[in-house]
Short mmCIF file of C-alpha atoms and ligand atoms in Angstrom, two decimals:
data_model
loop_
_atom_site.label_atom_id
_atom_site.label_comp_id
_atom_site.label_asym_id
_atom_site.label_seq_id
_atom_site.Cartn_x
_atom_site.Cartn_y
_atom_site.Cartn_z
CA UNK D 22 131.04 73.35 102.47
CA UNK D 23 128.57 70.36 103.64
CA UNK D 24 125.67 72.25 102.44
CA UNK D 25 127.40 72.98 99.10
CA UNK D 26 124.92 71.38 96.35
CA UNK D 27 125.56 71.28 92.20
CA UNK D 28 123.31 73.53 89.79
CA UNK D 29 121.71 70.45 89.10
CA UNK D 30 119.30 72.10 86.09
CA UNK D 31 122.58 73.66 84.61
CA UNK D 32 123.99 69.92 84.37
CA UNK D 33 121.49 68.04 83.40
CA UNK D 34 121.21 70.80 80.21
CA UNK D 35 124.01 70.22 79.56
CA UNK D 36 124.41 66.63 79.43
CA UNK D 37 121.35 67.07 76.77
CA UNK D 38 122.79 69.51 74.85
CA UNK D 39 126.06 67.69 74.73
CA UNK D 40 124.23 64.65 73.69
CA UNK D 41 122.52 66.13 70.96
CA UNK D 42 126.42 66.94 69.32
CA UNK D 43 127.51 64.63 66.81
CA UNK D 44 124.41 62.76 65.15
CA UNK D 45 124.36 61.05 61.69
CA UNK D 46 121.69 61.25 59.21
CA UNK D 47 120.18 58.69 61.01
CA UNK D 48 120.29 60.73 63.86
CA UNK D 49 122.74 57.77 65.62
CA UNK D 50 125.29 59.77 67.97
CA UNK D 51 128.31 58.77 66.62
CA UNK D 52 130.81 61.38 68.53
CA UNK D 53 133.63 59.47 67.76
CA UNK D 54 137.53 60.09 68.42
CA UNK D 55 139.28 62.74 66.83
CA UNK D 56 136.17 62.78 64.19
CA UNK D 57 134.34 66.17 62.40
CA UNK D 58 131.69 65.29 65.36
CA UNK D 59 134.31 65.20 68.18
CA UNK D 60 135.14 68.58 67.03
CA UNK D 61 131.49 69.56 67.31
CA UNK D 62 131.41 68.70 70.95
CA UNK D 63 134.82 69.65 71.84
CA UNK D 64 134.10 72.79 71.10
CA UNK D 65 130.83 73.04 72.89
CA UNK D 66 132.76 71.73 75.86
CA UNK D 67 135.38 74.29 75.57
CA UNK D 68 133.03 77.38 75.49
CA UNK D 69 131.60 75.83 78.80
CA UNK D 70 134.69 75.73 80.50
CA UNK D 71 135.86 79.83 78.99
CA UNK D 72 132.11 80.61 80.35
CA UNK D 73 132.78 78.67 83.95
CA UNK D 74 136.29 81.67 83.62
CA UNK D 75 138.82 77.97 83.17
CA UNK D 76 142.15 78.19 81.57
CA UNK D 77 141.84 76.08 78.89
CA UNK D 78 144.78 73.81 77.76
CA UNK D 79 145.31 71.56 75.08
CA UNK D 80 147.75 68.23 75.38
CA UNK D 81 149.69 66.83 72.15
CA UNK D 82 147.26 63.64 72.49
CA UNK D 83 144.34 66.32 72.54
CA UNK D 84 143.11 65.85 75.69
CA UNK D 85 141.28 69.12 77.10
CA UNK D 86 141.88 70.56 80.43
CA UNK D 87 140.20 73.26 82.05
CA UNK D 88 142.18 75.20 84.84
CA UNK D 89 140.93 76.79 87.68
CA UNK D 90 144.27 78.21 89.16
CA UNK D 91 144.37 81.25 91.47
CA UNK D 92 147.66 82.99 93.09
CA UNK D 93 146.86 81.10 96.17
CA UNK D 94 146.98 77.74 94.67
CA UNK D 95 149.75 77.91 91.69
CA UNK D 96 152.30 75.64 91.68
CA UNK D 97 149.93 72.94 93.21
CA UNK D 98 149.32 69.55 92.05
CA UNK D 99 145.92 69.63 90.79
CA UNK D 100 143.01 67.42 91.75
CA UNK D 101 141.59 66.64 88.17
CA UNK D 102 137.70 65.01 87.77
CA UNK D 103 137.01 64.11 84.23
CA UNK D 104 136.48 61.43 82.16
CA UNK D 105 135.88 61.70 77.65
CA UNK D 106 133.40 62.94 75.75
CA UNK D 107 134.24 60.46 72.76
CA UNK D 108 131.27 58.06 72.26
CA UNK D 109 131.01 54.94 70.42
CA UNK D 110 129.03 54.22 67.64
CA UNK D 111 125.10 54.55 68.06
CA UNK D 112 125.99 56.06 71.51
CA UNK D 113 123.76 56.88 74.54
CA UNK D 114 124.63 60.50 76.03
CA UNK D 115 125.55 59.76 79.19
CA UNK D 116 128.84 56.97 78.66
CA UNK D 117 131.87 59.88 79.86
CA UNK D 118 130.27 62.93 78.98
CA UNK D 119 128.46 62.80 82.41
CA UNK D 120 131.90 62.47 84.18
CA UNK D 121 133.59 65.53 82.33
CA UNK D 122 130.47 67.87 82.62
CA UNK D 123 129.96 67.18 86.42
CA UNK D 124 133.82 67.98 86.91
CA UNK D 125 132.77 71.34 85.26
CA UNK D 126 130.03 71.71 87.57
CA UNK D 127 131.57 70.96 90.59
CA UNK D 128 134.06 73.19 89.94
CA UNK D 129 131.58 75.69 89.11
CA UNK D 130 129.69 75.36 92.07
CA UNK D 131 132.69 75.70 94.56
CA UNK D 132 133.80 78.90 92.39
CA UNK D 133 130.69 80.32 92.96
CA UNK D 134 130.27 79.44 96.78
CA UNK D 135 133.37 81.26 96.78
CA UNK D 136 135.65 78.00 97.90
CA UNK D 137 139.38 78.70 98.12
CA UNK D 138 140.61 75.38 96.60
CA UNK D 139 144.25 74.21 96.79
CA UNK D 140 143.93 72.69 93.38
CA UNK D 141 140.71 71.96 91.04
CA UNK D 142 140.72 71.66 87.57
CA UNK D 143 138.39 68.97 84.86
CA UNK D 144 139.73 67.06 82.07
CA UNK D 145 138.07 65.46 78.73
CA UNK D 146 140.71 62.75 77.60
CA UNK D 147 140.88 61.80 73.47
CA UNK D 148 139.52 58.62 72.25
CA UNK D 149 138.87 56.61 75.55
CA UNK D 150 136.46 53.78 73.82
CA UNK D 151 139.15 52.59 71.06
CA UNK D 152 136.50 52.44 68.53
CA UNK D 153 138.44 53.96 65.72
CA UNK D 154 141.96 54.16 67.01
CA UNK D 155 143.51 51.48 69.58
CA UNK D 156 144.01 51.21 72.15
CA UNK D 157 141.28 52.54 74.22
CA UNK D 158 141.91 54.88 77.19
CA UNK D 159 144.57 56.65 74.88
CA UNK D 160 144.50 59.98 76.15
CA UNK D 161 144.77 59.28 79.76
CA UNK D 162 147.40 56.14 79.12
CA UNK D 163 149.63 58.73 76.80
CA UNK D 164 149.17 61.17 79.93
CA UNK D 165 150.16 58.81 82.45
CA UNK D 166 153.42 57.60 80.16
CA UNK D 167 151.95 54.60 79.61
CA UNK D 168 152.62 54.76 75.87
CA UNK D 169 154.79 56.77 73.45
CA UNK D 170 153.02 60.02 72.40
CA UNK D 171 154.46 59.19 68.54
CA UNK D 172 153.48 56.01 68.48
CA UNK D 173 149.75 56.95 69.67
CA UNK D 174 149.74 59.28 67.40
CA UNK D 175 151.00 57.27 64.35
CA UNK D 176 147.93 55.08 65.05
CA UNK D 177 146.01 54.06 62.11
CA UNK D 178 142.39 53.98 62.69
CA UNK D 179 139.50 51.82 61.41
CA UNK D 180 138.88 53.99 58.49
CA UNK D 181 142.85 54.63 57.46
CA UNK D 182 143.52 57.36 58.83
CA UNK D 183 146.12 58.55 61.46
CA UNK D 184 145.34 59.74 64.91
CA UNK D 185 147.85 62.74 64.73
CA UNK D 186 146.51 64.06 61.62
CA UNK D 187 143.38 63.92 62.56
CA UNK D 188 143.77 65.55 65.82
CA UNK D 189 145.30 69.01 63.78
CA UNK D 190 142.47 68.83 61.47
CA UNK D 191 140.01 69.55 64.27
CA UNK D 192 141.99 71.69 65.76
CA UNK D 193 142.96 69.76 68.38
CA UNK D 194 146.76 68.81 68.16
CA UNK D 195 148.12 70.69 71.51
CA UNK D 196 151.08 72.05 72.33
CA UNK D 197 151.75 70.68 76.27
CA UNK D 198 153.70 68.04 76.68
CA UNK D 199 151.46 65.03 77.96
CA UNK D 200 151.71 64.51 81.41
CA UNK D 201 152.63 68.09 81.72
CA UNK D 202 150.72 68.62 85.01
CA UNK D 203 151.02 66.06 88.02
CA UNK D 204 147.58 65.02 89.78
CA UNK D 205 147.36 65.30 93.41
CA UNK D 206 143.96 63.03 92.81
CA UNK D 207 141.82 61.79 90.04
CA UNK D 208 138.38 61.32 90.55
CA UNK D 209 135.66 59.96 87.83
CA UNK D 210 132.16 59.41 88.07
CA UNK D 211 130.35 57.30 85.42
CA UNK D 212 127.57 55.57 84.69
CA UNK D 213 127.56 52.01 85.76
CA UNK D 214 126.46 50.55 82.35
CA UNK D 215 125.96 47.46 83.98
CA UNK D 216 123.01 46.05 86.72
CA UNK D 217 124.54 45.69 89.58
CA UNK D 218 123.32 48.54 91.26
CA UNK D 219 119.96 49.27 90.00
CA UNK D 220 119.33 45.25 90.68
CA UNK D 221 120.15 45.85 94.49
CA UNK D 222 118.48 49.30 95.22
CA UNK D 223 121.86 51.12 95.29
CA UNK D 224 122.20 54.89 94.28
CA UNK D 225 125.96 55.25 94.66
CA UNK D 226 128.76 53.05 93.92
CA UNK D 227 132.69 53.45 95.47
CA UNK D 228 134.49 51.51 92.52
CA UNK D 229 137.80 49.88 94.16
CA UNK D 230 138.92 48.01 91.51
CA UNK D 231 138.38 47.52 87.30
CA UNK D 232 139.22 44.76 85.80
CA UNK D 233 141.95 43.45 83.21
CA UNK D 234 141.11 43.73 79.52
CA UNK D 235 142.81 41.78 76.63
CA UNK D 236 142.00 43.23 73.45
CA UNK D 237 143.38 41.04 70.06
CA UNK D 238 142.48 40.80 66.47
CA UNK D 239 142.25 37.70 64.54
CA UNK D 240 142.94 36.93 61.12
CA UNK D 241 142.35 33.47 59.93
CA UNK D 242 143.28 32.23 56.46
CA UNK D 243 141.60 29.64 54.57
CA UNK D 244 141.40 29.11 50.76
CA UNK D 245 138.56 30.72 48.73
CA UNK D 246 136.93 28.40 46.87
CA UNK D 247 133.16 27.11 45.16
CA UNK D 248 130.44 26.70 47.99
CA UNK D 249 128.58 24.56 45.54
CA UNK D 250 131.40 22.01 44.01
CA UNK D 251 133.94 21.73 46.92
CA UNK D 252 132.85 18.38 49.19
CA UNK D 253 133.14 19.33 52.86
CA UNK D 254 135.92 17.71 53.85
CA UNK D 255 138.30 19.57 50.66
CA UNK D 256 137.57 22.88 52.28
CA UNK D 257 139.80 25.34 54.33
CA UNK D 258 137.11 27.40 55.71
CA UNK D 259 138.00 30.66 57.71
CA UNK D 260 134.16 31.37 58.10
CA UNK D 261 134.04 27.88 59.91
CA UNK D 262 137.18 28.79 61.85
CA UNK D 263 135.86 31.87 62.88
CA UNK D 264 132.20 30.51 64.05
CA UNK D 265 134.43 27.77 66.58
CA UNK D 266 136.80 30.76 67.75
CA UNK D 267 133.21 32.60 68.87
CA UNK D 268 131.75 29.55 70.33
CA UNK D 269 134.97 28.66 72.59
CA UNK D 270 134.81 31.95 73.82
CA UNK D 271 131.58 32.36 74.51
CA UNK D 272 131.56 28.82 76.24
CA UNK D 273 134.72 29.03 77.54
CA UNK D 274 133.72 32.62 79.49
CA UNK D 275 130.20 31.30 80.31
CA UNK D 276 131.50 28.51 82.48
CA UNK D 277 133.85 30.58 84.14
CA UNK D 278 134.26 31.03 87.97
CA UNK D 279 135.78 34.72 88.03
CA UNK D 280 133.71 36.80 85.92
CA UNK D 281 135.17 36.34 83.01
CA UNK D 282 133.22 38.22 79.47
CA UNK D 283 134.35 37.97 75.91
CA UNK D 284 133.00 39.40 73.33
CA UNK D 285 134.01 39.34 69.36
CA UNK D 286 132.21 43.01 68.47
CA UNK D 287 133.50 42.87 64.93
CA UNK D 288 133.79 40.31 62.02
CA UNK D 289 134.40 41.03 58.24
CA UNK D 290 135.05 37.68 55.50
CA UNK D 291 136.66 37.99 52.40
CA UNK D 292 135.78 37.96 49.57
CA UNK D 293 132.36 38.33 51.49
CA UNK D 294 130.37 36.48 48.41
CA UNK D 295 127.29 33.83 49.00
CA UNK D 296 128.84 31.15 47.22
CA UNK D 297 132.34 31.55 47.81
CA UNK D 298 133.85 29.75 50.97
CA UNK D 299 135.88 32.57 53.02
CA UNK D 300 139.41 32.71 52.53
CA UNK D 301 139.88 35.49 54.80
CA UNK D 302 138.02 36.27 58.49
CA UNK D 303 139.34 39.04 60.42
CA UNK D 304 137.69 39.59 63.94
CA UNK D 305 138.58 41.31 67.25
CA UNK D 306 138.11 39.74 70.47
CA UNK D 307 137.42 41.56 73.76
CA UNK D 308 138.24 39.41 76.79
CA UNK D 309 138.12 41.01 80.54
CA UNK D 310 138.39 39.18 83.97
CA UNK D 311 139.17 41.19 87.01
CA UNK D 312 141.76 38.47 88.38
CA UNK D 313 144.96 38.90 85.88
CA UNK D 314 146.19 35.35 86.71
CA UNK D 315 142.60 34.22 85.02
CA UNK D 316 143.11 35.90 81.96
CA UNK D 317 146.21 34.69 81.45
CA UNK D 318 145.10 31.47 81.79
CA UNK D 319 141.88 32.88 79.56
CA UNK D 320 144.52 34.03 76.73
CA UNK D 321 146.85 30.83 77.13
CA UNK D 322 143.56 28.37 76.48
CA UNK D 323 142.65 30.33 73.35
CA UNK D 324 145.94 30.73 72.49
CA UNK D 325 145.86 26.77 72.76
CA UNK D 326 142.42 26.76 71.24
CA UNK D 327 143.69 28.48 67.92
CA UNK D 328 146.36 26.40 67.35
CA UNK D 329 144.86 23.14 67.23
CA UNK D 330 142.03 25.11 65.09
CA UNK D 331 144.51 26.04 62.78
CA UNK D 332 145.64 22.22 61.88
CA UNK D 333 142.10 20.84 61.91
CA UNK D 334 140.62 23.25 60.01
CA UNK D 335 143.43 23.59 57.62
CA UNK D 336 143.90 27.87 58.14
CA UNK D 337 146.09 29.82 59.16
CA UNK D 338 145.49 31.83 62.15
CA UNK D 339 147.26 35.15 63.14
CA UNK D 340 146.66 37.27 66.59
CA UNK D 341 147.55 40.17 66.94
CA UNK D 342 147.21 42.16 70.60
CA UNK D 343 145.88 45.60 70.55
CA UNK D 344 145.59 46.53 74.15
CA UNK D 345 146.12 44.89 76.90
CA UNK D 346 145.32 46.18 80.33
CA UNK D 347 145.77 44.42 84.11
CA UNK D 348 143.46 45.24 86.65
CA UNK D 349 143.84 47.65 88.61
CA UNK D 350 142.98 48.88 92.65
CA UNK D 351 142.03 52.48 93.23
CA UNK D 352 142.93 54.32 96.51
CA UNK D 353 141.36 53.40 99.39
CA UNK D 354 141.47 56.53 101.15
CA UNK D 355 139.63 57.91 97.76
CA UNK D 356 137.17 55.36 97.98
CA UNK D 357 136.36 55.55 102.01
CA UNK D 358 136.00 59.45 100.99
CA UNK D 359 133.33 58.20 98.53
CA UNK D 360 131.39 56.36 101.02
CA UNK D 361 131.63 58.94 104.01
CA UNK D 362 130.03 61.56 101.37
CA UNK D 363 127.39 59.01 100.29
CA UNK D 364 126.88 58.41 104.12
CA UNK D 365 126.56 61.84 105.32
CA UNK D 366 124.16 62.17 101.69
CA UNK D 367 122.22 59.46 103.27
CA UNK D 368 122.52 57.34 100.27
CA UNK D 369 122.90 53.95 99.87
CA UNK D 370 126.28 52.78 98.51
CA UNK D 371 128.55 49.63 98.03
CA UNK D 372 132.38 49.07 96.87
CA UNK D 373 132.16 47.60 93.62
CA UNK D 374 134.38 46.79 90.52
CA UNK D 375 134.35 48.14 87.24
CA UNK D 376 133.06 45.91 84.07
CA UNK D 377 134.29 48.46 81.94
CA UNK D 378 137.42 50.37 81.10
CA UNK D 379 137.84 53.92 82.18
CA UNK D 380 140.41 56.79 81.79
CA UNK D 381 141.21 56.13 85.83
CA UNK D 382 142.50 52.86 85.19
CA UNK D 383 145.06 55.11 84.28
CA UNK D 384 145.75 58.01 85.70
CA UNK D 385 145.57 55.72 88.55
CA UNK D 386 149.23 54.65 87.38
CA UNK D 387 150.34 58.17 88.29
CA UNK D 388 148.04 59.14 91.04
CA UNK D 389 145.94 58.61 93.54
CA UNK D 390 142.20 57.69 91.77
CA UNK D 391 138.72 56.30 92.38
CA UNK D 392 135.45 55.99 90.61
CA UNK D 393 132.09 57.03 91.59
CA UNK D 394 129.08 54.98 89.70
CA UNK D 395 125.76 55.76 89.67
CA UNK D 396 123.02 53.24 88.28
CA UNK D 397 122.34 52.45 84.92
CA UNK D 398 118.58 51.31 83.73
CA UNK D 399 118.47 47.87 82.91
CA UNK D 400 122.44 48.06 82.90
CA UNK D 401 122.20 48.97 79.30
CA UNK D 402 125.16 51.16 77.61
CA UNK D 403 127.11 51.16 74.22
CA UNK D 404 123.24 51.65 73.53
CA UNK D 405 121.07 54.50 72.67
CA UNK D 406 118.62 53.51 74.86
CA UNK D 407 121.23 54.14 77.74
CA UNK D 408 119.90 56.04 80.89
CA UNK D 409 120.28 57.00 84.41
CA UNK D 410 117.78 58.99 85.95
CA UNK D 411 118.23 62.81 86.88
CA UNK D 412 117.60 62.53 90.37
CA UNK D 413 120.25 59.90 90.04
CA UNK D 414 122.64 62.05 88.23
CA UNK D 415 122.47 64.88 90.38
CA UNK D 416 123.11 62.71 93.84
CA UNK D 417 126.60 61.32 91.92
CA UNK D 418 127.31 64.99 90.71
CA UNK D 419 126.48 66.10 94.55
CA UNK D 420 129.26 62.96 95.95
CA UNK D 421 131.89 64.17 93.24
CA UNK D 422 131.59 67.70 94.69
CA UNK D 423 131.91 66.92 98.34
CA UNK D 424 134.81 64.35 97.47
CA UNK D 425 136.70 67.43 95.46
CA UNK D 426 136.31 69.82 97.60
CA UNK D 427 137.83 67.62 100.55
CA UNK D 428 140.35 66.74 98.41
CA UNK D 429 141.10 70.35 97.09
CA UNK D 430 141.46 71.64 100.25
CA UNK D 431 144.73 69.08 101.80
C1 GLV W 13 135.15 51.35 77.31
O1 GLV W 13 134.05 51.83 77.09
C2 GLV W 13 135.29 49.93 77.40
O2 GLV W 13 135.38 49.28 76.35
O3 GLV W 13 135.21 49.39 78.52
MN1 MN W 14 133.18 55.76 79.46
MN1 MN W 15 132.24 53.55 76.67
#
């Protein structure tokens, strides 16, 4: 099998293709979860994995899997490679999709090198980026029991409407019980979307570790009132409130010793007016540090922060938490495989941790799992302008297949 290389042109297409699925009028990809354009490229990737001769099968949380099961193997657990094909909004092509297509292909490739695998199989998982349904990493965290299938599915998303209902209307409401197959192994590869490694000259990274996320959303109350009459010390401002909430975190995370980021990606007032004060700011907050006794300290200080806010400003202020992750270690026997295959590649490579959130955070709950990264151009992603080279693309694709076939064949 050490000779055993991807169809690198037959990826790389792919990816394209797959990235030209699910564009507004603006031609913005905006693939997201359980949407008309998830459809689109769910079924694209479905008619792949029929073509590549995969049993397809559909969960109740809509993730895809495609099985490659033989008489030799059944009744194995499965080594599954995947990752989502759900995008964010004004998405670059690569965030996911690249993880789910080069499962395909590696599976491919050892099907048609005539490899007698224990196991195999690739998975797309449903709404991993949270963008219109929380919390992020659904799919996989319904799979790995981390949450109740109902409950995921009674989620209401950004736009009112509910996860479960949108699933049947694409067609994508399953019948298998979540969790319904047990992994032997889960490996994803992914774009970094951050610098590290195209800073230090690095093709491949062997991700050990991802780190904690705290997701919450805000609301502050004030009292609406005229921008014009009301003297500046009458006023219960939520705008105000809102602007100090931002600047604590972003101070707050700046001067911080572990790596902590936090982000507020999303801020609407009410009544939204140029000359009324805001009696209403609702906002999300995205805080992630890789040590979890930081961000608890991280949530206790703002959870300090906003009440003393709340009595000098004169608001109200309500949080709400919408996901809430810890960090979490991969398998080191996953991640040594990583670096042997990067090794014998004769690529450069170094253990890393992941900045952002990923369906193996956690399957990892359930199985053993690693990531593989490969670099990112000017760490950019959550971007259009997102990119990773296709020489680049092809060596990850070339490590996931070497890493699943010696993991196929135990
Ligand atoms: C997933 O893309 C995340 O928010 O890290
Ligand atoms: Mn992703
Ligand atoms: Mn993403």
């Amino acid at each position: 099998m050490s000779n055993l290389t991807i169809n690198a042109g037959r990826l790389l297409g792919r990816i394209q293709e797959l990235g030209g699925i699910g564009r507004d009028a603006q031609g913005r990809l905006v693939r997201v979860a359980a949407s008309d354009m998830d459809r689109l490229g769910r079924d694209r990737l479905v008619g792949w994995l029929r073509e590549a001769g995969l049993e397809i099968a559909v969960d109740r949380i809509g993730n895809i899997f495609g099985i490659w099961r033989d008489d030799a193997n059944a009744g194995q657990a499965p080594v599954m490679l995947g990752s989502h094909i759900d995008t964010v909004i004004d998405a670059g092509i690569y965030d996911g999709c690249y993880g789910v297509l080069a499962g395909l292909e590696a599976i491919e490739s050892l099907k048609e090198a005539g490899f007698a695998p224990a196991r195999p199989l690739v998975v797309a998982f449903t709404n991993e980026e949270g963008v219109r349904f929380s919390p992020d990493m659904m799919g996989s965290l319904v799979f790995a029991g981390g949450r109740d299938l109902g409950e995921a599915l009674a989620s209401v998303g950004t736009d009112g409407t509910v996860l479960g209902k949108e699933l049947e209307r694409i067609g994508y409401a399953g019948i298998h019980e979540p969790g319904f197959l047990k992994p032997h192994a889960y490996v994803e590869l992914h774009v970094e979307q951050g610098p590290v490694l195209e800073r230090e000259g690095i093709a491949i990274g062997a991700v050990e570790n991802l780190q904690g996320i705290s997701w919450q959303r805000i609301t502050i109350a004030g009292e609406a009132n005229h921008a014009g009459t009301t003297p500046m010390s009458m006023r219960k401002d939520a705008g105000v409130a809102a602007a100090r909430v931002i600047g604590f975190l972003a101070d707050r995370a700046g001067a911080s010793s572990t790596r902590t980021v936090a982000t507020v990606g999303t801020i609407a007032f009410e009544p939204n007016a140029i000359n009324v004060i805001p009696s209403r700011a609702t906002f999300t907050i995205d805080l992630r540090d890789p040590n979890e006794t930081h961000l608890r300290e991280q949530e206790a200080a703002l959870a300090a922060f906003l009440d003393e806010l709340a009595a000098s400003v004169g608001v109200t202020i309500h949080a709400e938490s919408l996901a809430r992750f810890e960090p979490m270690t991969f398998d080191a026997g996953i991640v040594s495989l990583i670096e042997d295959g990067a090794r014998a590649a004769g690529l450069s490579c170094r253990r890393m941790t992941s900045g952002a959130g990923h369906d193996a955070q956690m399957i990892a709950r359930i199985a053993p799992s690693a990531m593989i990264f490969v670099p990112s151009r000017g760490g950019i992603s959550h971007n259009p302008a997102e990119f990773t080279a296709p020489g680049e693309l092809v060596a990850g694709a070339n490590i996931l297949l070497g890493v699943a076939a010696r993991l196929a064949a135990d």
